[in-house]
Short mmCIF file of C-alpha atoms in Angstrom, two decimals:
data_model
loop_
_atom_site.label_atom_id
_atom_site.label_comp_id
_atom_site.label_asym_id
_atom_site.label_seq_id
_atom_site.Cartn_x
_atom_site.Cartn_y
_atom_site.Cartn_z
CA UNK A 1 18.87 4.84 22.58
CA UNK A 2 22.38 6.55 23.98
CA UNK A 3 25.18 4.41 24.60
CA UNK A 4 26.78 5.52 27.64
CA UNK A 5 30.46 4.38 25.98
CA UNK A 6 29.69 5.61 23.11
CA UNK A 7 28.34 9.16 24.31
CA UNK A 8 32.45 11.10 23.77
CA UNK A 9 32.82 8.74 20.49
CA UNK A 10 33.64 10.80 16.94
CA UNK A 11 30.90 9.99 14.37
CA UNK A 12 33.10 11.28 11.12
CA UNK A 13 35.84 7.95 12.76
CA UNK A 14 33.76 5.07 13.88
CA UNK A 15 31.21 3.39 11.33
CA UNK A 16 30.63 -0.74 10.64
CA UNK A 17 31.49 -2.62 7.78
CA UNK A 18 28.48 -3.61 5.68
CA UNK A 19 30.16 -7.51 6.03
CA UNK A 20 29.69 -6.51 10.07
CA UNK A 21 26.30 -5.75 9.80
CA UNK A 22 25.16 -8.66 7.16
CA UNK A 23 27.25 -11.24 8.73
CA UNK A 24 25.32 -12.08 12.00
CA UNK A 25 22.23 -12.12 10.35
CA UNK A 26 22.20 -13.76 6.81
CA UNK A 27 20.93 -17.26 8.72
CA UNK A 28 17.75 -15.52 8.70
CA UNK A 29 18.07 -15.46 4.58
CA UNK A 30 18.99 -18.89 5.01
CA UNK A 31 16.06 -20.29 7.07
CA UNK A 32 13.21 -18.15 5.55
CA UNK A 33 14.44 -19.51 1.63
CA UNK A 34 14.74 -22.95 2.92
CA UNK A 35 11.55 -23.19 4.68
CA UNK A 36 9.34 -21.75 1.85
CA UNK A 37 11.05 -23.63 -0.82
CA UNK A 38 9.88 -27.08 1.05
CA UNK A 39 6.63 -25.89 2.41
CA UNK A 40 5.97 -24.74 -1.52
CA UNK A 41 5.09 -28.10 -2.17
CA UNK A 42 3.05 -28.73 0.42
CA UNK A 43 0.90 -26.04 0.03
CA UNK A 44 0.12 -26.83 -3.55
CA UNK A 45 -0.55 -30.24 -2.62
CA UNK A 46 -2.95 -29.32 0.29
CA UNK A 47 -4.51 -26.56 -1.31
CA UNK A 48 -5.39 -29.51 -4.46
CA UNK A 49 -6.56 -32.03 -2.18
CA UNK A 50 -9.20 -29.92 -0.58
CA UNK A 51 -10.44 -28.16 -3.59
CA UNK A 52 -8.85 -23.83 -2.83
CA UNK A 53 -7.48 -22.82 -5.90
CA UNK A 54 -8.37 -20.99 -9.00
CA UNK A 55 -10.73 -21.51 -11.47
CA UNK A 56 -9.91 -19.84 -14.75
CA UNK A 57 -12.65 -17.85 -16.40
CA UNK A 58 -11.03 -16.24 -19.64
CA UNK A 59 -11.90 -12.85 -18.50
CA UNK A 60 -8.95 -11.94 -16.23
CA UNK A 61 -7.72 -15.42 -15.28
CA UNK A 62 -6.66 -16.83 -18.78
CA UNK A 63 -4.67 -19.61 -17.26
CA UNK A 64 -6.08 -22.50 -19.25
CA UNK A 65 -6.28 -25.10 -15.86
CA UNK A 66 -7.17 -24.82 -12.35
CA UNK A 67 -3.83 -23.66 -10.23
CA UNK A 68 -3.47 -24.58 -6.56
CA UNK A 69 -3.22 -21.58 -3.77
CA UNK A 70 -1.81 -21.26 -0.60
CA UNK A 71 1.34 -20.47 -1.77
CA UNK A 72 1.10 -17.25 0.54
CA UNK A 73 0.83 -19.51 3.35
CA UNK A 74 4.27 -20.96 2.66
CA UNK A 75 6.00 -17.28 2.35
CA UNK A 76 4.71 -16.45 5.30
CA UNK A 77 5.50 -19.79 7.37
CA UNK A 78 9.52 -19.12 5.54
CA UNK A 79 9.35 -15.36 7.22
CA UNK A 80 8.31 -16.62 10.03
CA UNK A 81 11.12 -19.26 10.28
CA UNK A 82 13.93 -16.24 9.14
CA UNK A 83 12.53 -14.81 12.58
CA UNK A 84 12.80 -17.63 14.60
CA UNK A 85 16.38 -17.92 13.20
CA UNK A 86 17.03 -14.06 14.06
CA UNK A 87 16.37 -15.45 18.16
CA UNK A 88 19.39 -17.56 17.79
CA UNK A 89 21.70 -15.07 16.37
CA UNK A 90 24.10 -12.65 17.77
CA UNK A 91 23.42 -8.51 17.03
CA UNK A 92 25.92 -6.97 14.92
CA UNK A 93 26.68 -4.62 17.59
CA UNK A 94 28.02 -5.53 21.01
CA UNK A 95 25.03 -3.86 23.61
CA UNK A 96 24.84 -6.78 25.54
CA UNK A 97 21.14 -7.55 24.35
CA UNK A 98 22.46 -10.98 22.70
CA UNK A 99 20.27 -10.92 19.91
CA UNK A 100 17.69 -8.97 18.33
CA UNK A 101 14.20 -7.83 19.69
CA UNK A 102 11.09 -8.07 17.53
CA UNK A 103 7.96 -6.25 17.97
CA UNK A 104 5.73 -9.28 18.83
CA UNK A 105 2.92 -6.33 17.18
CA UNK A 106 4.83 -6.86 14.09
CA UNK A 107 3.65 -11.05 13.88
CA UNK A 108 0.39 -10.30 15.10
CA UNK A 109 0.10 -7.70 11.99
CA UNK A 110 1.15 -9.77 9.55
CA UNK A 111 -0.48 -12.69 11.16
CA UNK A 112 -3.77 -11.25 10.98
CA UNK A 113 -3.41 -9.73 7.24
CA UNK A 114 -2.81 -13.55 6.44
CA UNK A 115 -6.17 -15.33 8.19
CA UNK A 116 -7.71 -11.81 6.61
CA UNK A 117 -6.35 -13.19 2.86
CA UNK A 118 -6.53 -16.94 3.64
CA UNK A 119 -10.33 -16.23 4.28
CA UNK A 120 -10.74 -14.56 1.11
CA UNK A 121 -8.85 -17.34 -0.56
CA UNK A 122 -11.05 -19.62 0.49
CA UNK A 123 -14.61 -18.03 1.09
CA UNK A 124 -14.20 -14.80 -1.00
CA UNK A 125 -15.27 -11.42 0.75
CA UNK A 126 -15.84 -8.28 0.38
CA UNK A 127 -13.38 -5.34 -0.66
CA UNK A 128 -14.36 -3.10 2.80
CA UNK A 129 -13.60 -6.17 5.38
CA UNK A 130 -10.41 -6.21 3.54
CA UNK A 131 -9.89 -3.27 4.43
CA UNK A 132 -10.69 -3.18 7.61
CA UNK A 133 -8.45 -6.11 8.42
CA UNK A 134 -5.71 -4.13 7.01
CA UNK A 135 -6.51 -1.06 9.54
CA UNK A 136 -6.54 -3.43 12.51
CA UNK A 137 -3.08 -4.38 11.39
CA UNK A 138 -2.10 -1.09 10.89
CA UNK A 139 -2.96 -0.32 14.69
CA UNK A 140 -1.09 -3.58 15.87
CA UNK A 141 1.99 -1.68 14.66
CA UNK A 142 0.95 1.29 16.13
CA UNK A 143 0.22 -0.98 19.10
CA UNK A 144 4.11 -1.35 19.85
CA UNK A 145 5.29 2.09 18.71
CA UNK A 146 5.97 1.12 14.92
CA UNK A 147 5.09 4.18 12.99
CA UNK A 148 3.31 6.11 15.68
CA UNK A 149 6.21 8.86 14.77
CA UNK A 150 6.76 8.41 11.35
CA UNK A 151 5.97 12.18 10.29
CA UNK A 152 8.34 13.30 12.86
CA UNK A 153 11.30 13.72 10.52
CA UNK A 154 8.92 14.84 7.68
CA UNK A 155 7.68 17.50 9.77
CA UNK A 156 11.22 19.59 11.15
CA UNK A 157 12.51 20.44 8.31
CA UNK A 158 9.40 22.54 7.01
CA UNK A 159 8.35 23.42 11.07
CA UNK A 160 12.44 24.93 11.17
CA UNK A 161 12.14 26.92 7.97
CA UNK A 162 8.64 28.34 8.62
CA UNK A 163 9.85 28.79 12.51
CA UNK A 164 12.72 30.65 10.91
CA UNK A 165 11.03 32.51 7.55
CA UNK A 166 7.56 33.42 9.63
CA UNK A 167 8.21 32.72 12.98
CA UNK A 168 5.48 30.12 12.97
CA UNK A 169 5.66 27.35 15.57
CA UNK A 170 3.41 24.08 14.45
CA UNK A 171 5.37 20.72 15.11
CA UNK A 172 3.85 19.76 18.60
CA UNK A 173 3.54 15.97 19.91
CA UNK A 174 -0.04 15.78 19.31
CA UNK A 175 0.44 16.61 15.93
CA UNK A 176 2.98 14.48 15.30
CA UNK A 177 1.17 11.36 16.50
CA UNK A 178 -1.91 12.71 14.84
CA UNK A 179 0.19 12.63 11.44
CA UNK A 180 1.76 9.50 12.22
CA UNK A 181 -1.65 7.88 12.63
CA UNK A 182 -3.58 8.66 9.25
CA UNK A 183 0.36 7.73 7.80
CA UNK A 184 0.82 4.43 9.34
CA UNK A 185 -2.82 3.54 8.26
CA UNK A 186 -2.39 4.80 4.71
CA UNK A 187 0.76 2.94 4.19
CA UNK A 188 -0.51 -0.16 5.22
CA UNK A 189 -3.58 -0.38 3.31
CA UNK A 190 -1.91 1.32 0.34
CA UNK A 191 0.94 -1.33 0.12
CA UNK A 192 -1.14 -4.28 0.98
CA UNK A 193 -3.70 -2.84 -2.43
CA UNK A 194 -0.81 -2.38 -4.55
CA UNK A 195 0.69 -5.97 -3.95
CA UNK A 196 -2.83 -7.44 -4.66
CA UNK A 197 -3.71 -5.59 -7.67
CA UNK A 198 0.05 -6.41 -9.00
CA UNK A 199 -0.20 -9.93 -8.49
CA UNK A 200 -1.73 -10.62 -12.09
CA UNK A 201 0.68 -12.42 -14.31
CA UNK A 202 2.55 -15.29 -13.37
CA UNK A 203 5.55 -14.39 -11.17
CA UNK A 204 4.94 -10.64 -11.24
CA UNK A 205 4.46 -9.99 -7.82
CA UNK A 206 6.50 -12.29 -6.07
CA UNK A 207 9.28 -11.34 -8.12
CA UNK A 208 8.92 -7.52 -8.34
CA UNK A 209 8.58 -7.82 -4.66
CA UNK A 210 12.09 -9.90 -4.40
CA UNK A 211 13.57 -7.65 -6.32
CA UNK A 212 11.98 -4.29 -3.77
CA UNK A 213 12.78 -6.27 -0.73
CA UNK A 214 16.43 -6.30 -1.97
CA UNK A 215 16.41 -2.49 -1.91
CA UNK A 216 14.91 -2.79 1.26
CA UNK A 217 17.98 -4.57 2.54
CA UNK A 218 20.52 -2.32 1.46
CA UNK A 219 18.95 0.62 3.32
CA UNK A 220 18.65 -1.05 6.53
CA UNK A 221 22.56 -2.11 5.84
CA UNK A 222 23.48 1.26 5.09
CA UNK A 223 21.55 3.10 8.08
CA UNK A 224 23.29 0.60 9.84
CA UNK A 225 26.57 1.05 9.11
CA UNK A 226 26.09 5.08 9.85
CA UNK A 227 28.36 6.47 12.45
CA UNK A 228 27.32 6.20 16.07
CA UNK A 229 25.99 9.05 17.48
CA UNK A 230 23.16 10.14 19.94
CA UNK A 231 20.69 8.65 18.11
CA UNK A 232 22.32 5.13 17.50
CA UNK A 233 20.03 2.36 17.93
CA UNK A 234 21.19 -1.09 17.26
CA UNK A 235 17.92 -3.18 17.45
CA UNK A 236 16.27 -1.14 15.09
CA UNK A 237 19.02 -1.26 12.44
CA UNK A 238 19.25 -4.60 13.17
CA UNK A 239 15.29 -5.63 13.19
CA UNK A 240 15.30 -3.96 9.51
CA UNK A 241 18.09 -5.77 8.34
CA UNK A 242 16.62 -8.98 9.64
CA UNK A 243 12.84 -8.43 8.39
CA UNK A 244 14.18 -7.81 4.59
CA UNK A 245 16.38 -10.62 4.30
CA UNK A 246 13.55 -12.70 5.99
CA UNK A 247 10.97 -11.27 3.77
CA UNK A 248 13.67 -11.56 0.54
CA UNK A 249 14.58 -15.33 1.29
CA UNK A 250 10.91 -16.07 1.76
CA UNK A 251 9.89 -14.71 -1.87
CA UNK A 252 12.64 -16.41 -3.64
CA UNK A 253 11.85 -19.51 -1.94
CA UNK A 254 8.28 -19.26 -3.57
CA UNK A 255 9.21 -17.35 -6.82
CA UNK A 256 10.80 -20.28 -8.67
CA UNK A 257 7.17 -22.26 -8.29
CA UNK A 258 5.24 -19.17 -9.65
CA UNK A 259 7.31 -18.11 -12.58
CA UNK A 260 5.35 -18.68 -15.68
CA UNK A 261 4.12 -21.36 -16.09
CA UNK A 262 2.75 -21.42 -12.74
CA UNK A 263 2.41 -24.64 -10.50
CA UNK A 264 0.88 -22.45 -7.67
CA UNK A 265 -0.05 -19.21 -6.96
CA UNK A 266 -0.03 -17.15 -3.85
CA UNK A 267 -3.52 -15.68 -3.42
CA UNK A 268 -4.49 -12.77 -1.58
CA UNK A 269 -3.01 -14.75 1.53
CA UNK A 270 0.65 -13.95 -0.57
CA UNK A 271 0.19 -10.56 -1.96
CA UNK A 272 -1.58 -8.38 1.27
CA UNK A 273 1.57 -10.56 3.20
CA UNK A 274 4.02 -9.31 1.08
CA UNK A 275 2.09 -5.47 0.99
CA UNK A 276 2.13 -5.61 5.07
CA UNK A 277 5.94 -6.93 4.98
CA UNK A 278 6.86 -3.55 2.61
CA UNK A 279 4.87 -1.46 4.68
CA UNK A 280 6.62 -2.19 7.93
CA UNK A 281 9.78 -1.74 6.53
CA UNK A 282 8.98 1.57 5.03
CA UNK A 283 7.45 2.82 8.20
CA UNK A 284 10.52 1.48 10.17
CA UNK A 285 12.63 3.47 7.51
CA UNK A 286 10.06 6.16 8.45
CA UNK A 287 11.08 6.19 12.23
CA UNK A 288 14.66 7.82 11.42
CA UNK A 289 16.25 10.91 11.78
CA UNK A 290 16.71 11.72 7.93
CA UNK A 291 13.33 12.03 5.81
CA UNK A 292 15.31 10.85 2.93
CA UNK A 293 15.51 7.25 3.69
CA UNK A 294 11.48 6.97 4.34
CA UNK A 295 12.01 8.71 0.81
CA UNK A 296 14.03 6.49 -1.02
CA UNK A 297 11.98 3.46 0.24
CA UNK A 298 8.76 4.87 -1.30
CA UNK A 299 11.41 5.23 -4.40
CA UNK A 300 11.98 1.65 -4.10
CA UNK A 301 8.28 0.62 -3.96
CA UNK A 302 7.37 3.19 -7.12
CA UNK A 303 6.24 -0.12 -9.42
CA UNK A 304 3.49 -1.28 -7.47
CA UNK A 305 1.97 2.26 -6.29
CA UNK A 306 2.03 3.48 -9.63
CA UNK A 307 0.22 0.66 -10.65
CA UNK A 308 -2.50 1.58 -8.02
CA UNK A 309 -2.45 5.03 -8.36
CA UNK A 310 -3.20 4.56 -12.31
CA UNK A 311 -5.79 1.92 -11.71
CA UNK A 312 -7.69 4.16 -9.18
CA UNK A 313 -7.17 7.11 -11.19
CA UNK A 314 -8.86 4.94 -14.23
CA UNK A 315 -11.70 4.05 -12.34
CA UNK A 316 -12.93 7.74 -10.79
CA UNK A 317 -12.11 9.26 -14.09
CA UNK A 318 -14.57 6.95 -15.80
CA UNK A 319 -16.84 7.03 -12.91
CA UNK A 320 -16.66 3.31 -11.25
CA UNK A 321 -16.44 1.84 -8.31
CA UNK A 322 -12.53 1.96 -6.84
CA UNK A 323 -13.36 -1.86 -6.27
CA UNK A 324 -14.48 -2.93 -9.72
CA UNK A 325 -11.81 -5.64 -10.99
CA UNK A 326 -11.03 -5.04 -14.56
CA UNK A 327 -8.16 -6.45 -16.96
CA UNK A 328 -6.31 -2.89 -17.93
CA UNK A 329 -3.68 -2.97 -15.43
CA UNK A 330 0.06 -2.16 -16.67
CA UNK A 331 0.45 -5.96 -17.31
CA UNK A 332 -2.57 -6.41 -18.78
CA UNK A 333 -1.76 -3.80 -21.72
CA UNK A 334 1.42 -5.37 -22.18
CA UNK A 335 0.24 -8.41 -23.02
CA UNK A 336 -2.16 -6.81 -24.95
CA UNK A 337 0.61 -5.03 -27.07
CA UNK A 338 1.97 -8.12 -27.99
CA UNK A 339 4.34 -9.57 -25.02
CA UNK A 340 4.50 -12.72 -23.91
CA UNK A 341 3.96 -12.95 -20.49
CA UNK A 342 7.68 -13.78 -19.66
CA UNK A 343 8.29 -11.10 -21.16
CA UNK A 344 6.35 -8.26 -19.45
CA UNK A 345 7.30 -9.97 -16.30
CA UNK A 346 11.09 -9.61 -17.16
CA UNK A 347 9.69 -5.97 -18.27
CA UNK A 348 8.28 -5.51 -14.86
CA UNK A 349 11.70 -6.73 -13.44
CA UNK A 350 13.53 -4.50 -15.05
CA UNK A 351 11.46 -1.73 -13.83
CA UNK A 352 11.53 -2.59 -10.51
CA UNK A 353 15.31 -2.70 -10.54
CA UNK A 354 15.63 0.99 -11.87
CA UNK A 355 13.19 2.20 -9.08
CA UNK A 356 15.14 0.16 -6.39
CA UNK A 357 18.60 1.63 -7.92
CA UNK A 358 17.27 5.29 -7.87
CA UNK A 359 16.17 4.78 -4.43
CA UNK A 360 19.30 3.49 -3.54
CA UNK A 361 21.20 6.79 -5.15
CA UNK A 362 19.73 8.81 -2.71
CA UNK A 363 22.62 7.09 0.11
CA UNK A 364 25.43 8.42 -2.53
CA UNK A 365 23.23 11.91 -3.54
CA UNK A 366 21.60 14.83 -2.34
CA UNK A 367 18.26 14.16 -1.68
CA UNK A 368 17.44 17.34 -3.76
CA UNK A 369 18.60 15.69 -7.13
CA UNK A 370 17.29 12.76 -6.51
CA UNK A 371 14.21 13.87 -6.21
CA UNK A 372 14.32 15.98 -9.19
CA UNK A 373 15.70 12.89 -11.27
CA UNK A 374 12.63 10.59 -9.77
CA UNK A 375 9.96 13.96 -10.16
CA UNK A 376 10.85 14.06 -14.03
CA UNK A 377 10.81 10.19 -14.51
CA UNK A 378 7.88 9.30 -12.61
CA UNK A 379 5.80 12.16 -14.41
CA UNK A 380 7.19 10.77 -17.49
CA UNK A 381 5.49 7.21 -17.18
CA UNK A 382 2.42 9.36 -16.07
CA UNK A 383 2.01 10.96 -19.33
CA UNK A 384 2.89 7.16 -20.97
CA UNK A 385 0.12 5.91 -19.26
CA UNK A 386 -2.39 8.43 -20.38
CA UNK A 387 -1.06 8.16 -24.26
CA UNK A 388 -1.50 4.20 -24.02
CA UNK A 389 -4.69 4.63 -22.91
CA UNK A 390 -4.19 2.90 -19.34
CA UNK A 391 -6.69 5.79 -17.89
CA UNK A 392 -9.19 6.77 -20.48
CA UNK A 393 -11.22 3.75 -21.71
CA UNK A 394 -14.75 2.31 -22.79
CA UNK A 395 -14.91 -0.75 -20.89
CA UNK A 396 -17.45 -3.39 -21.42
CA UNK A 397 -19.36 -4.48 -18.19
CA UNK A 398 -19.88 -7.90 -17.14
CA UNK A 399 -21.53 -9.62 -14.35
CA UNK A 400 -20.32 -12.18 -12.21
CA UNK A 401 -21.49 -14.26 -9.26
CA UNK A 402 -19.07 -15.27 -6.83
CA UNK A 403 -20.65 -18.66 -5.97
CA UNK A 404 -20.20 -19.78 -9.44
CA UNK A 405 -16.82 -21.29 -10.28
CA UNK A 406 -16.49 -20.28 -13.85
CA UNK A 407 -19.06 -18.00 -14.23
CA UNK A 408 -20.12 -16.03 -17.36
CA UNK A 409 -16.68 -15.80 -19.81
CA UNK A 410 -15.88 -14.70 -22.95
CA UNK A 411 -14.49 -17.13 -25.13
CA UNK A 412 -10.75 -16.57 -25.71
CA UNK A 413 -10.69 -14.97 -29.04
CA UNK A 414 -12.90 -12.42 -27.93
CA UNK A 415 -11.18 -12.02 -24.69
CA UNK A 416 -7.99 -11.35 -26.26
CA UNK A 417 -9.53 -8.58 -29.10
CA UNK A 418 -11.86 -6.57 -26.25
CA UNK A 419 -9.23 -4.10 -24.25
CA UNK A 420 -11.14 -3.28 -21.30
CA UNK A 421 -13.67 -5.29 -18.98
CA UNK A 422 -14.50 -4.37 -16.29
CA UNK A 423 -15.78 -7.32 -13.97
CA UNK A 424 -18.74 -7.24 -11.21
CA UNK A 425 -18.90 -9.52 -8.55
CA UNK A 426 -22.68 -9.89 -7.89
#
């Protein structure tokens, strides 16, 4: 969007002040850590009265008592409140809108990724109606123009170096929203996996996802403190600013309750939320003129889809299903190594933290470096991973039926001493 007074202004002259752009909106931090702190509480106490929580079954839930869920309701009612908040705020730049406009496709996305994990909460169902919940999300963002061109500034650069190397002429609109399409739909089902499989220790993925939503934050504060130019739009660097602080006050609102020792925990409800939250944000980062912010926010989120990408590359390797639960995750041999889980959760912290700072280098650096620095490190943990033996494995099979509340177990000496189990849900 071109603002006709700003159309003759110099870009190199006229930037904001990161205390500008934070300013207006940090009553969205305020409500959304507020609201989830007290509705913590509630949730647990709901979620005990009517009997949804988790049973442990010393296979991959070794808590030693039954914990209460919902929690994941409670983030998302503290997002939705940082929101609301954002209606009665001021913009940080003067267009005369008043306040910010949200993509009401945006709520109904995340509103239907948390019926989708409140369902499974309580009833339990299967992998493929999770995922095609998450699609349907996917195309409510698509619905309102979120990601439907977020290969656009992925595609120029290589369509103006083969255009100028080969004369070749590829980047059309059609392609572009063709692109954008299988993107959008692979982010959001990507994210909303990783979160899930993550959240396995207590704290891990509410605080790993703090911790990435902070990162999140200081992109949308530095895109919008860029210069103004012909492609300044003030709503969308202000609806990023406002949906990470919203989603970052939510989280710590619920994190103190989940830190080890858990009082609740957030359920699939929580973790596809927080997934769906990250995956907006990285699409919105997506919708920019410079690939290297949609860049640095996959940089940011590097914990969680390495996680994935290792658990998926365990499973085809060793020829299972991509579904199968098992207890090998990057937690899981942690703990097995000897950590406490504190401990690997601080571990996970601290990993999260250098992926969010190397992300964040990329505003200060080349992309070009960066991405040399992230290539080596990333393929680094790679090669970790296979020597620990978080890929290869022997895993020892056991059946489950979902009806039953405890199930088959092993008891917890053997648990502890077998390093792979892989768990079907008859």
């Amino acid at each position: 969007m071109l603002i006709p007074w700003l159309a003759n202004a110099t870009p190199q002259k006229i930037y904001f002040t990161a205390d500008a752009v934070l300013s207006p909106y940090v009553y969205v931090f305020y409500a959304a850590f507020i609201v989830a702190f007290l509705f913590t509480p509630v949730m647990k106490a709901v979620a005990s009265y009517y009997g949804i929580v988790d049973q442990p079954d010393q296979l991959r839930k070794m808590h030693s008592k039954p914990i209460a869920y919902l929690g994941g309701v409670a983030v998302f009612l503290g997002w939705m409140a940082g929101l609301a908040m954002s209606q009665f705020v001021g913009m940080h730049a003067a267009t005369g809108a008043g306040h910010i406009l949200i993509n009401f496709s945006i709520v109904i996305g995340a509103s239907a990724i948390v019926i989708l994990g409140l369902w499974d909460d309580v009833r339990h169902i299967g992998p493929w109606v999770k995922i095609g919940g998450q699609v349907l999300a996917a195309l409510f963002l698509m619905w309102h123009g979120i990601g439907t061109d977020s290969t656009a500034s992925l595609l120029t650069p290589v369509h103006l170096t083969l255009r100028h190397t080969l004369g070749w002429s590829f980047v059309t609109p059609g392609v572009v929203h063709v692109t954008s399409f299988i993107m959008t739909i692979f982010v959001v089902v990507a994210c909303c996996n990783a979160t899930n499989l993550m959240d396995g220790l207590d704290g891990l993925c509410g605080g790993v996802t703090a911790i990435i939503a902070g990162g999140f934050c200081f992109i949308a504060v530095v895109l919008a403190m860029r210069p103004f130019g012909l492609y300044f739009n003030p709503n969308q660097d202000g609806l990023r600013v406002v949906l990470a602080l919203a989603l970052l006050g939510a989280v710590l609102g619920f994190v103190p309750f989940n830190f080890s020792p858990a009082s609740i925990f957030m359920g699939d409800t929580g973790s596809m939320f927080l997934g769906f939250s990250c995956a907006t944000l990285i699409l919105l980062s997506a919708q920019n003129q410079e690939p290297k912010w949609f860049l640095a926010s996959l940089v940011m989120f590097a914990l969680p889809i390495l996680d994935t990408a290792l658990a998926f590359a365990r499973r085809m390797v060793n020829r299972r299903s991509l579904f199968a639960a098992d207890r090998h995750h990057f937690h899981h041999q942690m703990v097995a190594r000897g950590l406490t889980v504190k401990r690997t959760v601080l571990l996970a912290y601290g990993l999260a933290l250098f992926f969010v700072i190397g992300g964040g280098a990329i505003a200060f650096l080349r992309t070009r470096y960066v991405v040399a620095a992230y290539l080596v490190i990333f393929g680094f943990m790679i090669v970790t991973a296979f020597k620990m033996g978080m890929v290869h494995e022997q895993p020892r099979v056991i059946n489950r039926r979902r009806s039953d509340d405890n199930g088959p177990s092993l008891a917890p000496l053997e648990a502890e001493t077998v390093s792979v189990i892989e768990i079907r849900d008859e």
